[in-house]
CSV table of C-alpha atoms in Angstrom, one decimal:
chain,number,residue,atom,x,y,z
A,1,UNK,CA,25.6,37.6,5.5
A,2,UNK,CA,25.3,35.9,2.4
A,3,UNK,CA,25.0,37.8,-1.2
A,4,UNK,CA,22.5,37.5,-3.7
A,5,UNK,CA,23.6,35.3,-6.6
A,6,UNK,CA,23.5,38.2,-9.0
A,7,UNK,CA,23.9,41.2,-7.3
A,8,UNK,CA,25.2,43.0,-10.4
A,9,UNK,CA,21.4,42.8,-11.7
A,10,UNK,CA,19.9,45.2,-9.1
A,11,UNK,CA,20.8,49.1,-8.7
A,12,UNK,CA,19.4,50.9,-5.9
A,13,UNK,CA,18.6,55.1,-5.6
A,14,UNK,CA,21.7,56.4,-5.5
A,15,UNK,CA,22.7,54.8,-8.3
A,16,UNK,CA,20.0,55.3,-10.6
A,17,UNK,CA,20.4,59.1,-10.1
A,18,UNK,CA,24.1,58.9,-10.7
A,19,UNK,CA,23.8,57.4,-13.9
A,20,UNK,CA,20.6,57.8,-15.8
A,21,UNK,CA,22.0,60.4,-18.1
A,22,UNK,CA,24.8,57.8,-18.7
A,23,UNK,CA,25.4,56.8,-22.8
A,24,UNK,CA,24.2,53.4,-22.8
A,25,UNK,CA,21.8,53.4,-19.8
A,26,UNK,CA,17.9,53.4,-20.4
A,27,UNK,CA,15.7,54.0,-17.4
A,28,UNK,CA,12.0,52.5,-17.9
A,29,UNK,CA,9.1,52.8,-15.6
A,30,UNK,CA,6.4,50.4,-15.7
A,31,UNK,CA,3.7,50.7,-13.7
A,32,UNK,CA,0.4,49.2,-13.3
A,33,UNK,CA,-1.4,52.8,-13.4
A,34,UNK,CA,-0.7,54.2,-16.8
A,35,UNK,CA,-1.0,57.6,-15.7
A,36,UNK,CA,1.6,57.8,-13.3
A,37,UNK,CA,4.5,57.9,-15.3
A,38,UNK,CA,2.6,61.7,-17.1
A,39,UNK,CA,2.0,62.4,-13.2
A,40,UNK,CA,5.9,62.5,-13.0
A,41,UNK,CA,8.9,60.2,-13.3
A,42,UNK,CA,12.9,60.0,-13.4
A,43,UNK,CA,14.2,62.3,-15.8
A,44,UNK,CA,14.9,60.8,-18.8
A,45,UNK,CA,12.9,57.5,-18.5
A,46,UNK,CA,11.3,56.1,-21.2
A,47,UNK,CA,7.1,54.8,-20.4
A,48,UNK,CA,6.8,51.1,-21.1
A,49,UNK,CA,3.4,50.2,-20.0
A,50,UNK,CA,2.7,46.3,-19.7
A,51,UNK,CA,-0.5,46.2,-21.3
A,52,UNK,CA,-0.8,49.0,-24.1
A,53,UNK,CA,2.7,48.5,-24.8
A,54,UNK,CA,3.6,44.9,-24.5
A,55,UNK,CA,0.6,42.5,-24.9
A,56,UNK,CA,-1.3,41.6,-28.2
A,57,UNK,CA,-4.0,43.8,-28.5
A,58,UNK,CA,-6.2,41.2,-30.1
A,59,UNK,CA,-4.6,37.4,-28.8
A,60,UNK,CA,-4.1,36.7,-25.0
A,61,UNK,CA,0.1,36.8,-26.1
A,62,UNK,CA,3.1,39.5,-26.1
A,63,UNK,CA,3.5,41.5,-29.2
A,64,UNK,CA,5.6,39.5,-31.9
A,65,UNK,CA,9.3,40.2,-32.3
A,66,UNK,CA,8.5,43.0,-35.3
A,67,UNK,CA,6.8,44.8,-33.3
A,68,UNK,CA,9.0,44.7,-30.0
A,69,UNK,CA,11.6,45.4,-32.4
A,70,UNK,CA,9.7,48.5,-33.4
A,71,UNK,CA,8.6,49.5,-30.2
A,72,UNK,CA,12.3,49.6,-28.6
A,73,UNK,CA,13.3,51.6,-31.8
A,74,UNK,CA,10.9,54.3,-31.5
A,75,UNK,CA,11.9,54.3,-28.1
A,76,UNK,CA,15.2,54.8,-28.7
A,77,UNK,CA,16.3,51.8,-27.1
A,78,UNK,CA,19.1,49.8,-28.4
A,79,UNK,CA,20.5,46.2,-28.1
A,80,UNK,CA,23.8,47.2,-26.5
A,81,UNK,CA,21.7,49.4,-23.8
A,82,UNK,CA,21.4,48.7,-20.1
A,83,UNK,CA,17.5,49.2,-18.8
A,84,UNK,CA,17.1,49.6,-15.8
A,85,UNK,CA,13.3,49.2,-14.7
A,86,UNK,CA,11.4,50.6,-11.8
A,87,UNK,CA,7.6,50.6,-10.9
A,88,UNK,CA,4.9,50.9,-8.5
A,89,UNK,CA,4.3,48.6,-6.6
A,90,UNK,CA,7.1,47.2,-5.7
A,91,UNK,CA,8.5,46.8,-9.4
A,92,UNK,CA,5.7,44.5,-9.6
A,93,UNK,CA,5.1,45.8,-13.3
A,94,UNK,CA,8.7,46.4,-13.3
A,95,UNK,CA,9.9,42.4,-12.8
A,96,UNK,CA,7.0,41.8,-15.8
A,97,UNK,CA,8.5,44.6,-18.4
A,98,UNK,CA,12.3,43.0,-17.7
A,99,UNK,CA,10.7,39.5,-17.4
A,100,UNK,CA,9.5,40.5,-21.2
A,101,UNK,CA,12.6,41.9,-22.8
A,102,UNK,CA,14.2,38.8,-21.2
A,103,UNK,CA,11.9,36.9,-23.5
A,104,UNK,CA,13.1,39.1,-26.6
A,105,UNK,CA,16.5,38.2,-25.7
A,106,UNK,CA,17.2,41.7,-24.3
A,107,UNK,CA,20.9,41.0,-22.5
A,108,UNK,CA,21.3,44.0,-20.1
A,109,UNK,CA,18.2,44.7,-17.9
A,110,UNK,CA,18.7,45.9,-14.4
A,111,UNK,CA,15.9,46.6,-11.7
A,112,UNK,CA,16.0,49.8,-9.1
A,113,UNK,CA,15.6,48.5,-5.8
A,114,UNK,CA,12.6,49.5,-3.9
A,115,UNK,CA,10.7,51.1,-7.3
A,116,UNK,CA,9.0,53.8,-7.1
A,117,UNK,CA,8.0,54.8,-4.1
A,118,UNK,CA,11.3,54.5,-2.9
A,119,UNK,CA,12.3,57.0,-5.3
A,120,UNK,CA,9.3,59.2,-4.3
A,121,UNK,CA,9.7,58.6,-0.6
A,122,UNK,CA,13.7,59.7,-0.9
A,123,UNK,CA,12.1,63.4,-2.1
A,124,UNK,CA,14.6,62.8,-5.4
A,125,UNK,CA,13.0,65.1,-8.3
A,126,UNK,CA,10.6,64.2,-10.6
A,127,UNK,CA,9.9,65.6,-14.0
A,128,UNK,CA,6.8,65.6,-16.7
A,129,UNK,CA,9.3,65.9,-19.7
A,130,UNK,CA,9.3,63.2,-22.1
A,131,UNK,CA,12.4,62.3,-23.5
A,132,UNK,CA,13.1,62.3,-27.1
A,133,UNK,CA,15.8,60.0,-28.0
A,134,UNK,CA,17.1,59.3,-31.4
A,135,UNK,CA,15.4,55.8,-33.4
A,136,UNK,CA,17.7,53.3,-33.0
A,137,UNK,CA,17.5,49.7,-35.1
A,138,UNK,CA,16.6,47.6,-32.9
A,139,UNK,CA,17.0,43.9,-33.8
A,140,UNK,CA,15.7,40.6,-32.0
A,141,UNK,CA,18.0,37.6,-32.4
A,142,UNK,CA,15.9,34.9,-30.8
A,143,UNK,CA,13.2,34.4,-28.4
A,144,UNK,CA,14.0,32.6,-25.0
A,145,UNK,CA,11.1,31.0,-24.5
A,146,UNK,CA,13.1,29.2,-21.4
A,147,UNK,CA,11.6,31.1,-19.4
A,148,UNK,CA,8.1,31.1,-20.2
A,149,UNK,CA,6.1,28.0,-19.4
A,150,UNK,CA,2.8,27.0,-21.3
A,151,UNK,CA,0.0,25.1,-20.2
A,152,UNK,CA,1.1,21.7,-21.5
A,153,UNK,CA,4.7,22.4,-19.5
A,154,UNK,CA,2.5,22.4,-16.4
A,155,UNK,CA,0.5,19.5,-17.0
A,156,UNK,CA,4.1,17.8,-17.1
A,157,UNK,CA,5.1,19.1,-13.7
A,158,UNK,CA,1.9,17.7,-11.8
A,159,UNK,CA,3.1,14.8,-10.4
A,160,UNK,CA,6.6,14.8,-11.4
A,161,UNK,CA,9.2,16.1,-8.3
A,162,UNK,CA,9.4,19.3,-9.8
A,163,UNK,CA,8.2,22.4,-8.3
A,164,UNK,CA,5.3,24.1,-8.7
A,165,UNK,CA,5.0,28.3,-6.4
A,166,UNK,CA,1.4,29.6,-6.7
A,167,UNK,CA,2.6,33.2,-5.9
A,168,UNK,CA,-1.1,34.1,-5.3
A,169,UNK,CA,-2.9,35.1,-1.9
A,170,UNK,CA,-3.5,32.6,0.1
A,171,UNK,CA,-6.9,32.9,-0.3
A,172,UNK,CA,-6.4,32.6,-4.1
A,173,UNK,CA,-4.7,29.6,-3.6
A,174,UNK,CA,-7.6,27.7,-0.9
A,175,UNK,CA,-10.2,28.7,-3.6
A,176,UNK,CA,-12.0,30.8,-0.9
A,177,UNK,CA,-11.7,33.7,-3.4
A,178,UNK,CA,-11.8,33.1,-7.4
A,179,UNK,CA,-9.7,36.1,-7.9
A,180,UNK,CA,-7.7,38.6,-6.3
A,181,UNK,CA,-8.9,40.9,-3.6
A,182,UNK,CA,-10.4,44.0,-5.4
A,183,UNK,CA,-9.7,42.3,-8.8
A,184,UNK,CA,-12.7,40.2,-10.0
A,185,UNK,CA,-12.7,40.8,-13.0
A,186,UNK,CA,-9.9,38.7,-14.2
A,187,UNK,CA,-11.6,35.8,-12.2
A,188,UNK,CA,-11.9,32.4,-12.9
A,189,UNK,CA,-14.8,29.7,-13.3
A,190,UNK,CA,-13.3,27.6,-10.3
A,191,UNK,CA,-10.8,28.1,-7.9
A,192,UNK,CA,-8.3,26.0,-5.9
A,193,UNK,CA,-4.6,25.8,-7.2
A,194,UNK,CA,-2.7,22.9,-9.6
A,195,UNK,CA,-2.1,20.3,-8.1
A,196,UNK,CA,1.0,20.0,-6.0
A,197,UNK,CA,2.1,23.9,-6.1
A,198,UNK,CA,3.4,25.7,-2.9
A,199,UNK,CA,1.9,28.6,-1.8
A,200,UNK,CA,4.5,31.7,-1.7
A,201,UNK,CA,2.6,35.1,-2.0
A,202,UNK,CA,5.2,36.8,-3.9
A,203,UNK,CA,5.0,40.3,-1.7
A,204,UNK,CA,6.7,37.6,1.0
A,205,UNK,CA,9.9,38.6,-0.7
A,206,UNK,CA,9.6,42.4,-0.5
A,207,UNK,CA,10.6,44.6,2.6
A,208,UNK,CA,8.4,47.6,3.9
A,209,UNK,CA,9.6,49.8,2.1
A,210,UNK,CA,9.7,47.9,-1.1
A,211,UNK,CA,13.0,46.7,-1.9
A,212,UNK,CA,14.0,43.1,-2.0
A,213,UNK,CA,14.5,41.1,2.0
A,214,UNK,CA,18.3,40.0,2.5
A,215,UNK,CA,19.6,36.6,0.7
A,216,UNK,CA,19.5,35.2,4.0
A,217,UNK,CA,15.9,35.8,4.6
A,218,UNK,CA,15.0,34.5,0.7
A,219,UNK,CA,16.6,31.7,1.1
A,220,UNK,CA,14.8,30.8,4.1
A,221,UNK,CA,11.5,31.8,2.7
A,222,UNK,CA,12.0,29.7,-0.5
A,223,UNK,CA,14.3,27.0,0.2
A,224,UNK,CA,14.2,26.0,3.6
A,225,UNK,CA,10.5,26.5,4.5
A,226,UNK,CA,9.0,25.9,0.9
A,227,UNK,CA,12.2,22.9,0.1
A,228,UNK,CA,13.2,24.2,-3.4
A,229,UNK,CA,16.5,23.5,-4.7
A,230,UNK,CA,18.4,25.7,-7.0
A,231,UNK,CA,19.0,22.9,-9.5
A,232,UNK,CA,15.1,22.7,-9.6
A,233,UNK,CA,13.2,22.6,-12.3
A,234,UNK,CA,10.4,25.3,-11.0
A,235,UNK,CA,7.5,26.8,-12.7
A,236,UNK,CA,5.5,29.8,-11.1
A,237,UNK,CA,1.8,31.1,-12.0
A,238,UNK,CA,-0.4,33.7,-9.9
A,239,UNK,CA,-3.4,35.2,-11.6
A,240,UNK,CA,-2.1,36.3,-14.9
A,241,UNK,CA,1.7,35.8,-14.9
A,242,UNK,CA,2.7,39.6,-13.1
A,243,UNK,CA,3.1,38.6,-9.7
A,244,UNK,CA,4.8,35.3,-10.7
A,245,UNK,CA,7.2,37.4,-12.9
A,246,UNK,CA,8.3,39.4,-9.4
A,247,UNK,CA,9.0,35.7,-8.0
A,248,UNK,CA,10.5,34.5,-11.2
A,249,UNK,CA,13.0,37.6,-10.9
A,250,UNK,CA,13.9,37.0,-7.2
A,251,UNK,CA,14.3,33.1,-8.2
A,252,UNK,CA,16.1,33.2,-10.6
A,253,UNK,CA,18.8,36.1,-10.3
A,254,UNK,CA,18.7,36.9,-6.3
A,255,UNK,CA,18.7,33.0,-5.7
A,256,UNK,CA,20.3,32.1,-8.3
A,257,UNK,CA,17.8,29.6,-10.0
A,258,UNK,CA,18.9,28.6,-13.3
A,259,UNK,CA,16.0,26.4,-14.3
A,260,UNK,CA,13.1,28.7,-13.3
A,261,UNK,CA,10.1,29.5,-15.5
A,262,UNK,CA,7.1,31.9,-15.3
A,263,UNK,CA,3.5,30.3,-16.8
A,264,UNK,CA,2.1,33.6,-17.9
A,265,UNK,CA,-1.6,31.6,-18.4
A,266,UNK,CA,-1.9,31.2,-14.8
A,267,UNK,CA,-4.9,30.7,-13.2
A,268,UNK,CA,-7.0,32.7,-15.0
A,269,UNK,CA,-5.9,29.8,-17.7
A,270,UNK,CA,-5.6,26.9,-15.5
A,271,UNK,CA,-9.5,27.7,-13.5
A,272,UNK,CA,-11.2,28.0,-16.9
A,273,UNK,CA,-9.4,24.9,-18.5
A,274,UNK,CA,-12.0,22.1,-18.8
A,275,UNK,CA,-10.9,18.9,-17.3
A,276,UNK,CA,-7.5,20.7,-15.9
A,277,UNK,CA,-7.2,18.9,-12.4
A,278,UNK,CA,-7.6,21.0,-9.3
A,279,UNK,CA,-6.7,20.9,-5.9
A,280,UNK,CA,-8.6,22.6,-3.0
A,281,UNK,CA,-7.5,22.2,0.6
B,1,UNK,CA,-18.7,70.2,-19.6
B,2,UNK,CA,-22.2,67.4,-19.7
B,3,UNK,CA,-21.2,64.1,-20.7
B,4,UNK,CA,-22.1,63.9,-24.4
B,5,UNK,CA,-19.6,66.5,-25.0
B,6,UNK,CA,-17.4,64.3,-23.2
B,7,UNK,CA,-18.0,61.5,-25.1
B,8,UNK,CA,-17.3,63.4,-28.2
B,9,UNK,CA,-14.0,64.9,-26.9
B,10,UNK,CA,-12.6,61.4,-25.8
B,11,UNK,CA,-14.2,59.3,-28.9
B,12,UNK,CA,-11.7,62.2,-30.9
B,13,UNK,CA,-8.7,62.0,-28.7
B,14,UNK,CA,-5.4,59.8,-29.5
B,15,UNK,CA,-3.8,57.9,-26.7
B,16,UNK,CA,-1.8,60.5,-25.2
B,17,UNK,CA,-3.9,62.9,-26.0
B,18,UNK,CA,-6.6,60.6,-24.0
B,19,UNK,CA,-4.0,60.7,-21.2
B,20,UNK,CA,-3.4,63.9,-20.9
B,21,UNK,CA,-7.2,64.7,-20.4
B,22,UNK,CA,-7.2,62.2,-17.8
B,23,UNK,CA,-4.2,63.7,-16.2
B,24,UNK,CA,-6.1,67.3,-16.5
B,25,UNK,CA,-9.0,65.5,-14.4
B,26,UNK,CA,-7.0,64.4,-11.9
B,27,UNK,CA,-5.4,67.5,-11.4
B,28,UNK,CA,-8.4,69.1,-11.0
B,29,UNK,CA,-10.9,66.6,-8.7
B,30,UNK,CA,-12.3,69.4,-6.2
B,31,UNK,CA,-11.0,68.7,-2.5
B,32,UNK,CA,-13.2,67.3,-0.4
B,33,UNK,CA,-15.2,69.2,1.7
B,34,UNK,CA,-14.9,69.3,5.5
B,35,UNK,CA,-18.2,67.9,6.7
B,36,UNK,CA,-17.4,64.8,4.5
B,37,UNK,CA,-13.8,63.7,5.4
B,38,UNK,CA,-14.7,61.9,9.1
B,39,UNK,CA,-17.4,59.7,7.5
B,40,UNK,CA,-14.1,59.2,4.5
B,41,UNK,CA,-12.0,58.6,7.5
B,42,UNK,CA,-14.5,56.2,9.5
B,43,UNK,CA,-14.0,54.3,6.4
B,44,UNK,CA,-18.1,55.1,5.3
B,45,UNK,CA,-19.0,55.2,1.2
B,46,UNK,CA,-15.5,53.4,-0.3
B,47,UNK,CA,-16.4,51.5,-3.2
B,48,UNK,CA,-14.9,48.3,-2.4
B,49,UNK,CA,-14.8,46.7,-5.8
B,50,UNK,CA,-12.1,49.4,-6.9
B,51,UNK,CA,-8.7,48.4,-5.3
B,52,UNK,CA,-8.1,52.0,-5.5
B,53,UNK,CA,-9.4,53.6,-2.0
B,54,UNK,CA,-12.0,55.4,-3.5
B,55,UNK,CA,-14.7,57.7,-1.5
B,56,UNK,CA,-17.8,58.5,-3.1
B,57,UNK,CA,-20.4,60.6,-1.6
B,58,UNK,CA,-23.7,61.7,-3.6
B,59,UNK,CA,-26.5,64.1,-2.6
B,60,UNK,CA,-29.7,64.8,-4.8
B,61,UNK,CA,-31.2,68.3,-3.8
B,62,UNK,CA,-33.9,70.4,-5.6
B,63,UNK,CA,-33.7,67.9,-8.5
B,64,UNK,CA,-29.8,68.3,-8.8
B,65,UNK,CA,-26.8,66.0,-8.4
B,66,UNK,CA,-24.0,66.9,-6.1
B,67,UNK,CA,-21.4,64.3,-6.2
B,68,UNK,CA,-18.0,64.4,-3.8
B,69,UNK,CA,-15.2,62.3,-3.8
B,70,UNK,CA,-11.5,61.1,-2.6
B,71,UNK,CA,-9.4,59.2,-4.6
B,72,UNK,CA,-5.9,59.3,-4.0
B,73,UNK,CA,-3.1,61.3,-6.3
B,74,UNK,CA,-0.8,58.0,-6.6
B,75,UNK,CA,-4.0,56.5,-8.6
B,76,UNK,CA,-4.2,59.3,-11.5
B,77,UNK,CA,-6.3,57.0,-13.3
B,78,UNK,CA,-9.2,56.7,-11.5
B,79,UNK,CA,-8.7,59.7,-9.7
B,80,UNK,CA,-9.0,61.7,-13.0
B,81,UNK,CA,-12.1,59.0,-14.1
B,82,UNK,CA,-14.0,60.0,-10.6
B,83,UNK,CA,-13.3,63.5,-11.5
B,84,UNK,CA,-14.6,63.3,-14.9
B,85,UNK,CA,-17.5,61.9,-13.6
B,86,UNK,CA,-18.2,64.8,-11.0
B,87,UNK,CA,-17.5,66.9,-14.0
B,88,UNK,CA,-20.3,65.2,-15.9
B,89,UNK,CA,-22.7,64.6,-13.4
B,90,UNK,CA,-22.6,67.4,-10.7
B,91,UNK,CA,-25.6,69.9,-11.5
B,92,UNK,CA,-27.1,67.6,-13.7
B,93,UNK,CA,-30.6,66.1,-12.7
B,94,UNK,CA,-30.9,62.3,-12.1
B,95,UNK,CA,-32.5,61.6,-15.1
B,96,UNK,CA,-29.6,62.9,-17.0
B,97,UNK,CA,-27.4,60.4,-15.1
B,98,UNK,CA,-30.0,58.2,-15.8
B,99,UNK,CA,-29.8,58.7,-19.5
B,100,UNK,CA,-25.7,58.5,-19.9
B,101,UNK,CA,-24.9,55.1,-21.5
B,102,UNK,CA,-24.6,51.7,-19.3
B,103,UNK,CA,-21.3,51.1,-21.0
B,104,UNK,CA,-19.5,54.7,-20.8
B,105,UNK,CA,-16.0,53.6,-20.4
B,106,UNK,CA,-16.5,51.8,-24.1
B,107,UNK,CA,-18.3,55.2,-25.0
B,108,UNK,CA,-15.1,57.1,-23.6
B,109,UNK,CA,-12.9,54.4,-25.8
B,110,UNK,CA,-10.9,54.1,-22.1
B,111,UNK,CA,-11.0,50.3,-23.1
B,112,UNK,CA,-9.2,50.0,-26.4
B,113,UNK,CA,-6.9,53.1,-24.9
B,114,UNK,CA,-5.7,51.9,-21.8
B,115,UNK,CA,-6.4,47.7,-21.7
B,116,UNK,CA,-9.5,45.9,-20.7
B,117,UNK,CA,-7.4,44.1,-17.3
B,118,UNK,CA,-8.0,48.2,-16.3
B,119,UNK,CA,-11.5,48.4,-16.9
B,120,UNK,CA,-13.1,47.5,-13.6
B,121,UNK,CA,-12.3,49.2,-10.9
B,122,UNK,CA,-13.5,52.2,-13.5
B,123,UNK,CA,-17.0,50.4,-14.2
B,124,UNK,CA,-17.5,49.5,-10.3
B,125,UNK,CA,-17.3,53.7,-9.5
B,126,UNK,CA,-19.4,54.8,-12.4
B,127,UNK,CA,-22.1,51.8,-11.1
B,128,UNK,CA,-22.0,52.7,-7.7
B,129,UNK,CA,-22.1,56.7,-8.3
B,130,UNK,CA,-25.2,56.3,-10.9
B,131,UNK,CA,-27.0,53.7,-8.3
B,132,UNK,CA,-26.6,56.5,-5.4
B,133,UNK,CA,-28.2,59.1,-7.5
B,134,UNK,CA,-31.0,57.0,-8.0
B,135,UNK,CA,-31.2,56.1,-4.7
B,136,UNK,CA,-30.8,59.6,-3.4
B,137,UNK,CA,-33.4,60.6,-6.4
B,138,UNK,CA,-36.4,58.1,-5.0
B,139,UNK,CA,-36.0,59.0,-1.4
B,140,UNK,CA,-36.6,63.1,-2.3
């Protein structure tokens, strides 16, 4: 059976509770509820939530690079430390927090396999402490905005044989629903997908009980039934650019992708876009 | 504790501390009771906006609210938002429910303090338990 292409960038269970008190490992949880973590979480993780933590409280953006700087310090996290994210579910918010970093140039982020509720469901102990680790000094070099793909990016795709994954529902994707199930209010004035994107829910690449399906099976998920090529030039979008960061992650490290980028406007962008082109089945 | 007081207590409270109320209200959501959990478990009174599975059941007797609910310990958020709304509301009269502001989670500062993208699920319970009561209210 075939390997990921970078293995090296997921841990599972074990290894997480092997290591996390290591010097130089950071565990983060990230989780769409931003109580759970206080609920209970691995000892000695650090809370990182996606929205309160990471995004622009004022502008639809991610904090600058001061303040990322800043929020890593206070953290205690610094450039020469190994994260390792996990979430609920299935490192959904986790793929978006490394996806993030990733953007600030953060070199050594790791994902736990199966999250969570793998963690939970394995009975391994939980704790409400909140760790206190020293300040560090944290310092962004650059941004790499190569993975992060703006509206006008898009608008170059339609068209053009590069390809486009709506990770969405497939109901999303017909336009038969303007927004996820049970999530209307980041909705959108129309509904349909951009022109020329494949529709590949992005749980499709999760197992049961969270973690990631073999190589074997993404491959034939992604590249034989939906034709992508590794050397592709592919952009994803779901709703707001959290799903797509889960497909971006299994793309681009567990398939090996190198030219893979996530368009964090999605469709709650692209629907409300006047004159954007549509396409409904 | 009635809902002005809160208001006040929330409006007041930092971010963690904001959390760790919530946290406190989740902890403490009363079970719920016997003669309620096969209409729960027949799938009866979910509020289907909230992707949360969220049971909501609402009595009015002698002019007072009772409200019960299920809500799910992995969702501590709206678990411990449903709980501070049974807190708030059960043993008031309607009209007091009534009277509580249309825009409470704003009131609460839940908004600025957690992220508007988690916003609805909260507004859909706190609009569906205040339109049972006056439901339940115009049919005593």
């Amino acid at each position: 059976m075939a390997e990921y292409v970078h293995p090296e960038v997921l841990v599972g269970t074990d290894w997480v509770a092997k290591h996390k008190g290591d010097d130089g490992i950071k565990v983060v949880e990230s989780d769409e509820d931003v109580l759970l973590y206080e609920v209970g979480h691995i000892e000695g993780a650090i809370k990182i939530d996606w929205q309160t933590d990471l995004q622009d409280q004022l502008i639809r953006d991610y904090i600058d690079k001061d303040k990322f700087e800043k929020l890593m310090s206070e953290k205690g996290i610094s450039n020469e430390d190994t994260v390792v994210f996990y979430g609920d579910k299935n490192n959904w918010w986790a793929c978006y927090a490394f996806w993030v970093f990733k953007l600030f140039g953060h070199e050594k982020c790791l994902v736990m396999n199966g999250g969570r509720q793998k963690w939970v469901d394995e009975d391994r102990p939980m704790t409400k402490d909140v760790p206190d680790y020293p300040a560090t000094d944290y310092k962004v070099s650059g941004l790499d905005e190569s993975i992060r793909a703006f509206r006008d990016d898009v608008v170059k795709h339609i068209g053009s044989d590069n390809p486009l994954i709506d990770v969405r529902s497939t109901k999303e994707y017909t336009g038969e629903l303007l927004h996820m199930e049970a999530y209307p209010q980041e909705g959108a004035l129309r509904g349909g997908h951009i022109p020329g994107a494949a529709n590949v829910p992005w749980a499709t690449a999760v197992k049961e009980d969270g973690t990631f399906k073999s190589a074997d099976e993404l491959r034939s998920i992604y590249m034989d039934e939906n034709g992508l090529k590794t050397g592709d030039d592919v952009i994803a979008y779901c709703r707001i650019g959290e799903r797509s960061s889960h497909t971006w992650f299994v793309l681009r490290y567990l398939l090996g992708f190198e030219n893979v980028r996530n368009y964090d406007g999605s469709w709650t962008e692209w629907g409300n876009l006047v004159k954007a082109p549509i396409e409904k089945p | 504790m009635k809902i002005d007081e809160i208001i006040e207590l929330f409006h007041e409270a930092d971010y963690q501390e904001t959390l760790a109320m919530l946290l406190d209200y989740s902890e403490n959501l009363p079970e719920l009771p016997e003669e309620y959990k096969e209409a729960r478990d027949a799938g009866y009174n979910r509020v289907t906006e909230c992707e949360t599975p969220v049971f909501v059941f609402v009595d009015v007797k002698d002019g007072k609210v009772k409200i019960y609910a299920d809500v799910p310990r992995e969702s501590p958020t709206v678990r411990g938002f449903v709980s501070l709304l049974v807190d708030a509301f059960s043993g008031a009269t309607p009209e007091e429910v009534e009277s509580a502001p249309n825009t409470l989670i704003n009131s609460l500062g839940l908004d600025k303090k957690l992220g508007t993208r988690r916003m609805f699920g909260l507004s859909a319970v706190y609009n569906r338990i205040r339109s049972e009561v006056r439901e339940s209210a115009a049919k005593n």
